[in-house]
Amino acid sequence: SYALTQPPSVSVSPGQTASITCSGDKLGDKFVSWYQQKPGQSPVLVIHQDAKRPSGIPERFSGSNSGNTATLTISGTQAMDEADYYCQAWDSNTKVFGGGTKLTVL
Amino acid sequence: EVQLVESGGGLVQPGRSPRLSCTTSGLAFGDYAMSWVRQAPGKGLEWVGYIRSKVFGGTAEYAASVKGRFTISRDDSKSVVYLQMNSLKTEDTAVYYCSASFGELSYDDFWGQGTLVTVSS
């Protein structure tokens, strides 16, 4: 079965750039979405179709996808961005989530 | 305002067969594929399955971990999607979220608040 791999944790200082990767076989051939989940809350879509931001998502969130790796980039990271982030792609009519990355802003 | 509200969770004995509901409002329900995603305590998101909109056949797909035990159905006249869970196991304990995506094999625009299902004797 298809698998997406994310680092368990990423740390960033306020105002710096955070990058969260998501790896999968030929992932660049698929569309990747990214979801943010804060403790006790439901996931929120922050990036879809590799690099598109839904309305209401700050411009500091961006995405890219090429080869075997998709990347979520948060520029000028703020304390409010501390959360778990999940990548997601479709493979053979199956929705696949990455294991999630805990972003710590310190 | 779009709202998805799950219900039907609670404490369930192993082997029982509860049904979860996800009642929606504020979206053109018939145009959306509806998914169920679960999250075990302290763990990541796990896709359970989804049901296509009628335009794309209205059929359902399931994760291997629940295939044959869980069934997703939808009532477009009521804007509700259901998750029938049979033969529950302790490892099915999780918060169950419903989500909505426009079109086919798309991203989840909207999520419910989740309902906790605890499987324990």
PDB file of N, CA and C in Angstrom, chain B residues 19-121:
ATOM      1  N   ARG B  19     -24.033   3.112  14.627  1.00  0.00           N
ATOM      2  CA  ARG B  19     -24.033   3.896  13.402  1.00  0.00           C
ATOM      3  C   ARG B  19     -23.784   5.362  13.741  1.00  0.00           C
ATOM      4  N   LEU B  20     -22.820   5.931  13.067  1.00  0.00           N
ATOM      5  CA  LEU B  20     -22.549   7.359  13.197  1.00  0.00           C
ATOM      6  C   LEU B  20     -23.281   8.111  12.094  1.00  0.00           C
ATOM      7  N   SER B  21     -23.660   9.330  12.419  1.00  0.00           N
ATOM      8  CA  SER B  21     -24.285  10.212  11.440  1.00  0.00           C
ATOM      9  C   SER B  21     -23.483  11.500  11.338  1.00  0.00           C
ATOM     10  N   CYS B  22     -23.517  12.073  10.177  1.00  0.00           N
ATOM     11  CA  CYS B  22     -22.910  13.389   9.951  1.00  0.00           C
ATOM     12  C   CYS B  22     -23.952  14.231   9.219  1.00  0.00           C
ATOM     13  N   THR B  23     -24.505  15.182   9.941  1.00  0.00           N
ATOM     14  CA  THR B  23     -25.541  16.047   9.385  1.00  0.00           C
ATOM     15  C   THR B  23     -24.901  17.341   8.922  1.00  0.00           C
ATOM     16  N   THR B  24     -25.181  17.709   7.681  1.00  0.00           N
ATOM     17  CA  THR B  24     -24.535  18.890   7.109  1.00  0.00           C
ATOM     18  C   THR B  24     -25.560  19.986   6.827  1.00  0.00           C
ATOM     19  N   SER B  25     -25.061  21.196   6.745  1.00  0.00           N
ATOM     20  CA  SER B  25     -25.877  22.335   6.352  1.00  0.00           C
ATOM     21  C   SER B  25     -24.966  23.365   5.698  1.00  0.00           C
ATOM     22  N   GLY B  26     -25.565  24.174   4.840  1.00  0.00           N
ATOM     23  CA  GLY B  26     -24.812  25.265   4.232  1.00  0.00           C
ATOM     24  C   GLY B  26     -23.986  24.893   3.020  1.00  0.00           C
ATOM     25  N   LEU B  27     -24.061  23.636   2.556  1.00  0.00           N
ATOM     26  CA  LEU B  27     -23.338  23.280   1.337  1.00  0.00           C
ATOM     27  C   LEU B  27     -24.252  22.466   0.426  1.00  0.00           C
ATOM     28  N   ALA B  28     -23.936  22.468  -0.849  1.00  0.00           N
ATOM     29  CA  ALA B  28     -24.700  21.698  -1.835  1.00  0.00           C
ATOM     30  C   ALA B  28     -24.302  20.239  -1.680  1.00  0.00           C
ATOM     31  N   PHE B  29     -24.906  19.590  -0.704  1.00  0.00           N
ATOM     32  CA  PHE B  29     -24.483  18.261  -0.259  1.00  0.00           C
ATOM     33  C   PHE B  29     -24.330  17.278  -1.414  1.00  0.00           C
ATOM     34  N   GLY B  30     -25.253  17.302  -2.345  1.00  0.00           N
ATOM     35  CA  GLY B  30     -25.229  16.354  -3.450  1.00  0.00           C
ATOM     36  C   GLY B  30     -24.011  16.470  -4.339  1.00  0.00           C
ATOM     37  N   ASP B  31     -23.331  17.597  -4.291  1.00  0.00           N
ATOM     38  CA  ASP B  31     -22.154  17.817  -5.136  1.00  0.00           C
ATOM     39  C   ASP B  31     -20.858  17.375  -4.465  1.00  0.00           C
ATOM     40  N   TYR B  32     -20.964  16.933  -3.209  1.00  0.00           N
ATOM     41  CA  TYR B  32     -19.769  16.640  -2.432  1.00  0.00           C
ATOM     42  C   TYR B  32     -19.594  15.153  -2.158  1.00  0.00           C
ATOM     43  N   ALA B  33     -18.372  14.700  -2.279  1.00  0.00           N
ATOM     44  CA  ALA B  33     -18.001  13.396  -1.746  1.00  0.00           C
ATOM     45  C   ALA B  33     -17.817  13.565  -0.241  1.00  0.00           C
ATOM     46  N   MET B  34     -18.208  12.562   0.508  1.00  0.00           N
ATOM     47  CA  MET B  34     -18.133  12.639   1.964  1.00  0.00           C
ATOM     48  C   MET B  34     -17.218  11.535   2.483  1.00  0.00           C
ATOM     49  N   SER B  35     -16.302  11.944   3.342  1.00  0.00           N
ATOM     50  CA  SER B  35     -15.328  11.001   3.894  1.00  0.00           C
ATOM     51  C   SER B  35     -15.514  10.845   5.396  1.00  0.00           C
ATOM     52  N   TRP B  36     -15.041   9.724   5.892  1.00  0.00           N
ATOM     53  CA  TRP B  36     -14.879   9.516   7.323  1.00  0.00           C
ATOM     54  C   TRP B  36     -13.385   9.304   7.582  1.00  0.00           C
ATOM     55  N   VAL B  37     -12.885  10.044   8.561  1.00  0.00           N
ATOM     56  CA  VAL B  37     -11.481   9.973   8.958  1.00  0.00           C
ATOM     57  C   VAL B  37     -11.473   9.799  10.467  1.00  0.00           C
ATOM     58  N   ARG B  38     -10.619   8.935  10.971  1.00  0.00           N
ATOM     59  CA  ARG B  38     -10.573   8.738  12.423  1.00  0.00           C
ATOM     60  C   ARG B  38      -9.190   9.035  12.974  1.00  0.00           C
ATOM     61  N   GLN B  39      -9.180   9.270  14.268  1.00  0.00           N
ATOM     62  CA  GLN B  39      -7.927   9.590  14.949  1.00  0.00           C
ATOM     63  C   GLN B  39      -7.938   8.929  16.320  1.00  0.00           C
ATOM     64  N   ALA B  40      -7.132   7.898  16.454  1.00  0.00           N
ATOM     65  CA  ALA B  40      -7.008   7.231  17.746  1.00  0.00           C
ATOM     66  C   ALA B  40      -6.331   8.175  18.737  1.00  0.00           C
ATOM     67  N   PRO B  41      -6.565   8.001  20.020  1.00  0.00           N
ATOM     68  CA  PRO B  41      -5.994   8.903  21.025  1.00  0.00           C
ATOM     69  C   PRO B  41      -4.481   9.047  20.890  1.00  0.00           C
ATOM     70  N   GLY B  42      -4.037  10.280  20.708  1.00  0.00           N
ATOM     71  CA  GLY B  42      -2.620  10.564  20.602  1.00  0.00           C
ATOM     72  C   GLY B  42      -1.971  10.155  19.292  1.00  0.00           C
ATOM     73  N   LYS B  43      -2.771   9.750  18.330  1.00  0.00           N
ATOM     74  CA  LYS B  43      -2.237   9.276  17.049  1.00  0.00           C
ATOM     75  C   LYS B  43      -2.606  10.219  15.905  1.00  0.00           C
ATOM     76  N   GLY B  44      -2.189   9.838  14.697  1.00  0.00           N
ATOM     77  CA  GLY B  44      -2.446  10.660  13.530  1.00  0.00           C
ATOM     78  C   GLY B  44      -3.790  10.364  12.882  1.00  0.00           C
ATOM     79  N   LEU B  45      -4.022  11.036  11.771  1.00  0.00           N
ATOM     80  CA  LEU B  45      -5.265  10.860  11.026  1.00  0.00           C
ATOM     81  C   LEU B  45      -5.217   9.573  10.207  1.00  0.00           C
ATOM     82  N   GLU B  46      -6.327   8.848  10.224  1.00  0.00           N
ATOM     83  CA  GLU B  46      -6.440   7.618   9.435  1.00  0.00           C
ATOM     84  C   GLU B  46      -7.725   7.682   8.620  1.00  0.00           C
ATOM     85  N   TRP B  47      -7.602   7.582   7.311  1.00  0.00           N
ATOM     86  CA  TRP B  47      -8.768   7.558   6.448  1.00  0.00           C
ATOM     87  C   TRP B  47      -9.537   6.267   6.656  1.00  0.00           C
ATOM     88  N   VAL B  48     -10.856   6.372   6.804  1.00  0.00           N
ATOM     89  CA  VAL B  48     -11.721   5.210   6.982  1.00  0.00           C
ATOM     90  C   VAL B  48     -12.377   4.834   5.654  1.00  0.00           C
ATOM     91  N   GLY B  49     -12.900   5.831   4.966  1.00  0.00           N
ATOM     92  CA  GLY B  49     -13.543   5.573   3.699  1.00  0.00           C
ATOM     93  C   GLY B  49     -14.264   6.814   3.215  1.00  0.00           C
ATOM     94  N   TYR B  50     -14.833   6.711   2.031  1.00  0.00           N
ATOM     95  CA  TYR B  50     -15.591   7.837   1.515  1.00  0.00           C
ATOM     96  C   TYR B  50     -16.659   7.345   0.543  1.00  0.00           C
ATOM     97  N   ILE B  51     -17.635   8.210   0.309  1.00  0.00           N
ATOM     98  CA  ILE B  51     -18.690   7.899  -0.635  1.00  0.00           C
ATOM     99  C   ILE B  51     -18.756   9.029  -1.657  1.00  0.00           C
ATOM    100  N   ARG B  52     -18.756   8.656  -2.903  1.00  0.00           N
ATOM    101  CA  ARG B  52     -18.789   9.629  -3.979  1.00  0.00           C
ATOM    102  C   ARG B  52     -20.160  10.308  -4.071  1.00  0.00           C
ATOM    103  N   SER B  53     -20.181  11.440  -4.702  1.00  0.00           N
ATOM    104  CA  SER B  53     -21.455  12.068  -5.018  1.00  0.00           C
ATOM    105  C   SER B  53     -22.144  11.247  -6.104  1.00  0.00           C
ATOM    106  N   LYS B  54     -23.438  11.442  -6.233  1.00  0.00           N
ATOM    107  CA  LYS B  54     -24.213  10.682  -7.229  1.00  0.00           C
ATOM    108  C   LYS B  54     -23.672  10.920  -8.635  1.00  0.00           C
ATOM    109  N   VAL B  55     -23.177  12.107  -8.891  1.00  0.00           N
ATOM    110  CA  VAL B  55     -22.632  12.431 -10.210  1.00  0.00           C
ATOM    111  C   VAL B  55     -21.502  11.492 -10.579  1.00  0.00           C
ATOM    112  N   PHE B  56     -20.761  11.068  -9.573  1.00  0.00           N
ATOM    113  CA  PHE B  56     -19.630  10.158  -9.801  1.00  0.00           C
ATOM    114  C   PHE B  56     -19.980   8.730  -9.397  1.00  0.00           C
ATOM    115  N   GLY B  57     -21.249   8.436  -9.331  1.00  0.00           N
ATOM    116  CA  GLY B  57     -21.680   7.056  -9.130  1.00  0.00           C
ATOM    117  C   GLY B  57     -22.208   6.725  -7.752  1.00  0.00           C
ATOM    118  N   GLY B  58     -21.904   7.565  -6.765  1.00  0.00           N
ATOM    119  CA  GLY B  58     -22.409   7.328  -5.419  1.00  0.00           C
ATOM    120  C   GLY B  58     -21.831   6.102  -4.732  1.00  0.00           C
ATOM    121  N   THR B  59     -20.746   5.570  -5.241  1.00  0.00           N
ATOM    122  CA  THR B  59     -20.148   4.370  -4.661  1.00  0.00           C
ATOM    123  C   THR B  59     -19.159   4.724  -3.559  1.00  0.00           C
ATOM    124  N   ALA B  60     -18.807   3.729  -2.770  1.00  0.00           N
ATOM    125  CA  ALA B  60     -17.930   3.957  -1.629  1.00  0.00           C
ATOM    126  C   ALA B  60     -16.636   3.167  -1.741  1.00  0.00           C
ATOM    127  N   GLU B  61     -15.608   3.702  -1.118  1.00  0.00           N
ATOM    128  CA  GLU B  61     -14.320   3.032  -1.011  1.00  0.00           C
ATOM    129  C   GLU B  61     -13.930   2.996   0.463  1.00  0.00           C
ATOM    130  N   TYR B  62     -13.144   1.984   0.837  1.00  0.00           N
ATOM    131  CA  TYR B  62     -12.829   1.804   2.251  1.00  0.00           C
ATOM    132  C   TYR B  62     -11.344   1.502   2.452  1.00  0.00           C
ATOM    133  N   ALA B  63     -10.863   1.877   3.612  1.00  0.00           N
ATOM    134  CA  ALA B  63      -9.523   1.471   4.008  1.00  0.00           C
ATOM    135  C   ALA B  63      -9.517  -0.025   4.295  1.00  0.00           C
ATOM    136  N   ALA B  64      -8.361  -0.637   4.074  1.00  0.00           N
ATOM    137  CA  ALA B  64      -8.254  -2.086   4.273  1.00  0.00           C
ATOM    138  C   ALA B  64      -8.593  -2.486   5.705  1.00  0.00           C
ATOM    139  N   SER B  65      -8.312  -1.596   6.649  1.00  0.00           N
ATOM    140  CA  SER B  65      -8.515  -1.919   8.067  1.00  0.00           C
ATOM    141  C   SER B  65      -9.984  -2.043   8.455  1.00  0.00           C
ATOM    142  N   VAL B  66     -10.880  -1.507   7.637  1.00  0.00           N
ATOM    143  CA  VAL B  66     -12.299  -1.544   7.979  1.00  0.00           C
ATOM    144  C   VAL B  66     -13.153  -2.195   6.897  1.00  0.00           C
ATOM    145  N   LYS B  67     -12.560  -2.496   5.749  1.00  0.00           N
ATOM    146  CA  LYS B  67     -13.322  -3.061   4.641  1.00  0.00           C
ATOM    147  C   LYS B  67     -13.993  -4.358   5.059  1.00  0.00           C
ATOM    148  N   GLY B  68     -15.274  -4.458   4.777  1.00  0.00           N
ATOM    149  CA  GLY B  68     -16.042  -5.629   5.161  1.00  0.00           C
ATOM    150  C   GLY B  68     -16.743  -5.492   6.497  1.00  0.00           C
ATOM    151  N   ARG B  69     -16.299  -4.521   7.311  1.00  0.00           N
ATOM    152  CA  ARG B  69     -16.930  -4.283   8.620  1.00  0.00           C
ATOM    153  C   ARG B  69     -17.708  -2.975   8.655  1.00  0.00           C
ATOM    154  N   PHE B  70     -17.205  -1.961   7.938  1.00  0.00           N
ATOM    155  CA  PHE B  70     -17.840  -0.645   7.946  1.00  0.00           C
ATOM    156  C   PHE B  70     -18.523  -0.382   6.603  1.00  0.00           C
ATOM    157  N   THR B  71     -19.631   0.356   6.662  1.00  0.00           N
ATOM    158  CA  THR B  71     -20.358   0.716   5.445  1.00  0.00           C
ATOM    159  C   THR B  71     -20.745   2.195   5.510  1.00  0.00           C
ATOM    160  N   ILE B  72     -20.446   2.899   4.443  1.00  0.00           N
ATOM    161  CA  ILE B  72     -20.811   4.311   4.343  1.00  0.00           C
ATOM    162  C   ILE B  72     -21.998   4.442   3.394  1.00  0.00           C
ATOM    163  N   SER B  73     -22.978   5.247   3.806  1.00  0.00           N
ATOM    164  CA  SER B  73     -24.123   5.526   2.956  1.00  0.00           C
ATOM    165  C   SER B  73     -24.466   7.002   3.073  1.00  0.00           C
ATOM    166  N   ARG B  74     -25.292   7.471   2.167  1.00  0.00           N
ATOM    167  CA  ARG B  74     -25.663   8.879   2.184  1.00  0.00           C
ATOM    168  C   ARG B  74     -27.134   9.033   1.835  1.00  0.00           C
ATOM    169  N   ASP B  75     -27.741  10.065   2.401  1.00  0.00           N
ATOM    170  CA  ASP B  75     -29.116  10.431   2.093  1.00  0.00           C
ATOM    171  C   ASP B  75     -29.084  11.881   1.635  1.00  0.00           C
ATOM    172  N   ASP B  76     -29.078  12.068   0.334  1.00  0.00           N
ATOM    173  CA  ASP B  76     -28.959  13.420  -0.198  1.00  0.00           C
ATOM    174  C   ASP B  76     -30.186  14.271   0.130  1.00  0.00           C
ATOM    175  N   SER B  77     -31.335  13.630   0.336  1.00  0.00           N
ATOM    176  CA  SER B  77     -32.552  14.392   0.651  1.00  0.00           C
ATOM    177  C   SER B  77     -32.463  15.007   2.049  1.00  0.00           C
ATOM    178  N   LYS B  78     -31.629  14.417   2.912  1.00  0.00           N
ATOM    179  CA  LYS B  78     -31.466  14.921   4.279  1.00  0.00           C
ATOM    180  C   LYS B  78     -30.094  15.565   4.506  1.00  0.00           C
ATOM    181  N   SER B  79     -29.226  15.510   3.491  1.00  0.00           N
ATOM    182  CA  SER B  79     -27.861  16.048   3.605  1.00  0.00           C
ATOM    183  C   SER B  79     -27.093  15.378   4.733  1.00  0.00           C
ATOM    184  N   VAL B  80     -27.226  14.078   4.817  1.00  0.00           N
ATOM    185  CA  VAL B  80     -26.611  13.301   5.890  1.00  0.00           C
ATOM    186  C   VAL B  80     -25.791  12.145   5.302  1.00  0.00           C
ATOM    187  N   VAL B  81     -24.664  11.888   5.922  1.00  0.00           N
ATOM    188  CA  VAL B  81     -23.866  10.711   5.578  1.00  0.00           C
ATOM    189  C   VAL B  81     -23.743   9.849   6.835  1.00  0.00           C
ATOM    190  N   TYR B  82     -23.734   8.545   6.623  1.00  0.00           N
ATOM    191  CA  TYR B  82     -23.708   7.609   7.733  1.00  0.00           C
ATOM    192  C   TYR B  82     -22.467   6.720   7.673  1.00  0.00           C
ATOM    193  N   LEU B  83     -22.065   6.260   8.847  1.00  0.00           N
ATOM    194  CA  LEU B  83     -21.012   5.260   8.937  1.00  0.00           C
ATOM    195  C   LEU B  83     -21.535   4.136   9.819  1.00  0.00           C
ATOM    196  N   GLN B  84     -21.886   3.035   9.183  1.00  0.00           N
ATOM    197  CA  GLN B  84     -22.317   1.846   9.919  1.00  0.00           C
ATOM    198  C   GLN B  84     -21.079   1.030  10.266  1.00  0.00           C
ATOM    199  N   MET B  85     -20.865   0.851  11.550  1.00  0.00           N
ATOM    200  CA  MET B  85     -19.688   0.120  12.013  1.00  0.00           C
ATOM    201  C   MET B  85     -20.128  -1.192  12.633  1.00  0.00           C
ATOM    202  N   ASN B  86     -19.674  -2.281  12.081  1.00  0.00           N
ATOM    203  CA  ASN B  86     -20.026  -3.603  12.592  1.00  0.00           C
ATOM    204  C   ASN B  86     -18.829  -4.272  13.253  1.00  0.00           C
ATOM    205  N   SER B  87     -19.135  -5.161  14.179  1.00  0.00           N
ATOM    206  CA  SER B  87     -18.098  -5.975  14.833  1.00  0.00           C
ATOM    207  C   SER B  87     -16.945  -5.119  15.331  1.00  0.00           C
ATOM    208  N   LEU B  88     -17.282  -4.139  16.142  1.00  0.00           N
ATOM    209  CA  LEU B  88     -16.249  -3.213  16.604  1.00  0.00           C
ATOM    210  C   LEU B  88     -15.195  -3.915  17.453  1.00  0.00           C
ATOM    211  N   LYS B  89     -13.969  -3.405  17.313  1.00  0.00           N
ATOM    212  CA  LYS B  89     -12.833  -3.910  18.063  1.00  0.00           C
ATOM    213  C   LYS B  89     -12.277  -2.768  18.922  1.00  0.00           C
ATOM    214  N   THR B  90     -11.519  -3.121  19.920  1.00  0.00           N
ATOM    215  CA  THR B  90     -10.951  -2.087  20.789  1.00  0.00           C
ATOM    216  C   THR B  90     -10.083  -1.125  19.987  1.00  0.00           C
ATOM    217  N   GLU B  91      -9.433  -1.629  18.942  1.00  0.00           N
ATOM    218  CA  GLU B  91      -8.563  -0.761  18.128  1.00  0.00           C
ATOM    219  C   GLU B  91      -9.344   0.218  17.243  1.00  0.00           C
ATOM    220  N   ASP B  92     -10.670   0.131  17.250  1.00  0.00           N
ATOM    221  CA  ASP B  92     -11.492   1.101  16.531  1.00  0.00           C
ATOM    222  C   ASP B  92     -11.770   2.343  17.392  1.00  0.00           C
ATOM    223  N   THR B  93     -11.297   2.337  18.618  1.00  0.00           N
ATOM    224  CA  THR B  93     -11.460   3.497  19.488  1.00  0.00           C
ATOM    225  C   THR B  93     -10.768   4.706  18.876  1.00  0.00           C
ATOM    226  N   ALA B  94     -11.523   5.779  18.664  1.00  0.00           N
ATOM    227  CA  ALA B  94     -10.980   6.963  18.002  1.00  0.00           C
ATOM    228  C   ALA B  94     -12.030   8.065  17.978  1.00  0.00           C
ATOM    229  N   VAL B  95     -11.571   9.257  17.672  1.00  0.00           N
ATOM    230  CA  VAL B  95     -12.476  10.332  17.273  1.00  0.00           C
ATOM    231  C   VAL B  95     -12.738  10.145  15.787  1.00  0.00           C
ATOM    232  N   TYR B  96     -14.000  10.129  15.420  1.00  0.00           N
ATOM    233  CA  TYR B  96     -14.385   9.955  14.029  1.00  0.00           C
ATOM    234  C   TYR B  96     -14.857  11.304  13.475  1.00  0.00           C
ATOM    235  N   TYR B  97     -14.182  11.741  12.411  1.00  0.00           N
ATOM    236  CA  TYR B  97     -14.535  12.985  11.740  1.00  0.00           C
ATOM    237  C   TYR B  97     -15.198  12.677  10.401  1.00  0.00           C
ATOM    238  N   CYS B  98     -16.190  13.475  10.040  1.00  0.00           N
ATOM    239  CA  CYS B  98     -16.638  13.451   8.655  1.00  0.00           C
ATOM    240  C   CYS B  98     -16.071  14.701   7.969  1.00  0.00           C
ATOM    241  N   SER B  99     -15.882  14.584   6.674  1.00  0.00           N
ATOM    242  CA  SER B  99     -15.347  15.704   5.907  1.00  0.00           C
ATOM    243  C   SER B  99     -15.979  15.703   4.526  1.00  0.00           C
ATOM    244  N   ALA B 100     -15.948  16.873   3.896  1.00  0.00           N
ATOM    245  CA  ALA B 100     -16.577  17.048   2.593  1.00  0.00           C
ATOM    246  C   ALA B 100     -15.569  17.548   1.576  1.00  0.00           C
ATOM    247  N   SER B 101     -15.608  16.953   0.383  1.00  0.00           N
ATOM    248  CA  SER B 101     -14.725  17.377  -0.704  1.00  0.00           C
ATOM    249  C   SER B 101     -15.534  17.488  -1.988  1.00  0.00           C
ATOM    250  N   PHE B 102     -15.299  18.558  -2.716  1.00  0.00           N
ATOM    251  CA  PHE B 102     -16.065  18.811  -3.930  1.00  0.00           C
ATOM    252  C   PHE B 102     -15.465  18.034  -5.094  1.00  0.00           C
ATOM    253  N   GLY B 103     -16.287  17.291  -5.769  1.00  0.00           N
ATOM    254  CA  GLY B 103     -15.802  16.560  -6.925  1.00  0.00           C
ATOM    255  C   GLY B 103     -15.289  15.183  -6.561  1.00  0.00           C
ATOM    256  N   GLU B 104     -14.327  14.700  -7.319  1.00  0.00           N
ATOM    257  CA  GLU B 104     -13.803  13.344  -7.169  1.00  0.00           C
ATOM    258  C   GLU B 104     -12.328  13.372  -6.796  1.00  0.00           C
ATOM    259  N   LEU B 105     -11.964  12.572  -5.822  1.00  0.00           N
ATOM    260  CA  LEU B 105     -10.568  12.435  -5.389  1.00  0.00           C
ATOM    261  C   LEU B 105      -9.951  13.808  -5.122  1.00  0.00           C
ATOM    262  N   SER B 106     -10.672  14.581  -4.361  1.00  0.00           N
ATOM    263  CA  SER B 106     -10.274  15.966  -4.126  1.00  0.00           C
ATOM    264  C   SER B 106      -9.870  16.168  -2.664  1.00  0.00           C
ATOM    265  N   TYR B 107      -9.714  17.411  -2.289  1.00  0.00           N
ATOM    266  CA  TYR B 107      -9.279  17.762  -0.939  1.00  0.00           C
ATOM    267  C   TYR B 107     -10.504  18.063  -0.081  1.00  0.00           C
ATOM    268  N   ASP B 108     -10.313  17.962   1.240  1.00  0.00           N
ATOM    269  CA  ASP B 108     -11.418  18.144   2.180  1.00  0.00           C
ATOM    270  C   ASP B 108     -11.532  19.605   2.603  1.00  0.00           C
ATOM    271  N   ASP B 109     -12.519  20.272   2.012  1.00  0.00           N
ATOM    272  CA  ASP B 109     -12.748  21.680   2.333  1.00  0.00           C
ATOM    273  C   ASP B 109     -13.273  21.858   3.753  1.00  0.00           C
ATOM    274  N   PHE B 110     -14.153  20.945   4.150  1.00  0.00           N
ATOM    275  CA  PHE B 110     -14.880  21.136   5.388  1.00  0.00           C
ATOM    276  C   PHE B 110     -14.797  19.882   6.265  1.00  0.00           C
ATOM    277  N   TRP B 111     -14.704  20.123   7.573  1.00  0.00           N
ATOM    278  CA  TRP B 111     -14.610  19.039   8.546  1.00  0.00           C
ATOM    279  C   TRP B 111     -15.617  19.269   9.669  1.00  0.00           C
ATOM    280  N   GLY B 112     -16.096  18.172  10.222  1.00  0.00           N
ATOM    281  CA  GLY B 112     -16.912  18.263  11.416  1.00  0.00           C
ATOM    282  C   GLY B 112     -16.037  18.344  12.655  1.00  0.00           C
ATOM    283  N   GLN B 113     -16.668  18.425  13.800  1.00  0.00           N
ATOM    284  CA  GLN B 113     -15.935  18.553  15.062  1.00  0.00           C
ATOM    285  C   GLN B 113     -15.506  17.202  15.632  1.00  0.00           C
ATOM    286  N   GLY B 114     -16.051  16.134  15.055  1.00  0.00           N
ATOM    287  CA  GLY B 114     -15.680  14.790  15.479  1.00  0.00           C
ATOM    288  C   GLY B 114     -16.567  14.247  16.583  1.00  0.00           C
ATOM    289  N   THR B 115     -16.665  12.927  16.624  1.00  0.00           N
ATOM    290  CA  THR B 115     -17.384  12.252  17.698  1.00  0.00           C
ATOM    291  C   THR B 115     -16.528  11.087  18.185  1.00  0.00           C
ATOM    292  N   LEU B 116     -16.397  10.970  19.498  1.00  0.00           N
ATOM    293  CA  LEU B 116     -15.516   9.956  20.072  1.00  0.00           C
ATOM    294  C   LEU B 116     -16.260   8.638  20.223  1.00  0.00           C
ATOM    295  N   VAL B 117     -15.655   7.600  19.690  1.00  0.00           N
ATOM    296  CA  VAL B 117     -16.149   6.244  19.865  1.00  0.00           C
ATOM    297  C   VAL B 117     -15.126   5.480  20.706  1.00  0.00           C
ATOM    298  N   THR B 118     -15.573   5.009  21.854  1.00  0.00           N
ATOM    299  CA  THR B 118     -14.700   4.240  22.736  1.00  0.00           C
ATOM    300  C   THR B 118     -15.217   2.811  22.794  1.00  0.00           C
ATOM    301  N   VAL B 119     -14.381   1.892  22.354  1.00  0.00           N
ATOM    302  CA  VAL B 119     -14.768   0.484  22.345  1.00  0.00           C
ATOM    303  C   VAL B 119     -14.113  -0.202  23.536  1.00  0.00           C
ATOM    304  N   SER B 120     -14.954  -0.583  24.480  1.00  0.00           N
ATOM    305  CA  SER B 120     -14.433  -1.192  25.699  1.00  0.00           C
ATOM    306  C   SER B 120     -15.535  -1.980  26.380  1.00  0.00           C
ATOM    307  N   SER B 121     -15.137  -3.041  27.053  1.00  0.00           N
ATOM    308  CA  SER B 121     -16.109  -3.834  27.797  1.00  0.00           C
ATOM    309  C   SER B 121     -16.222  -3.339  29.232  1.00  0.00           C
TER     310      SER B 121
END
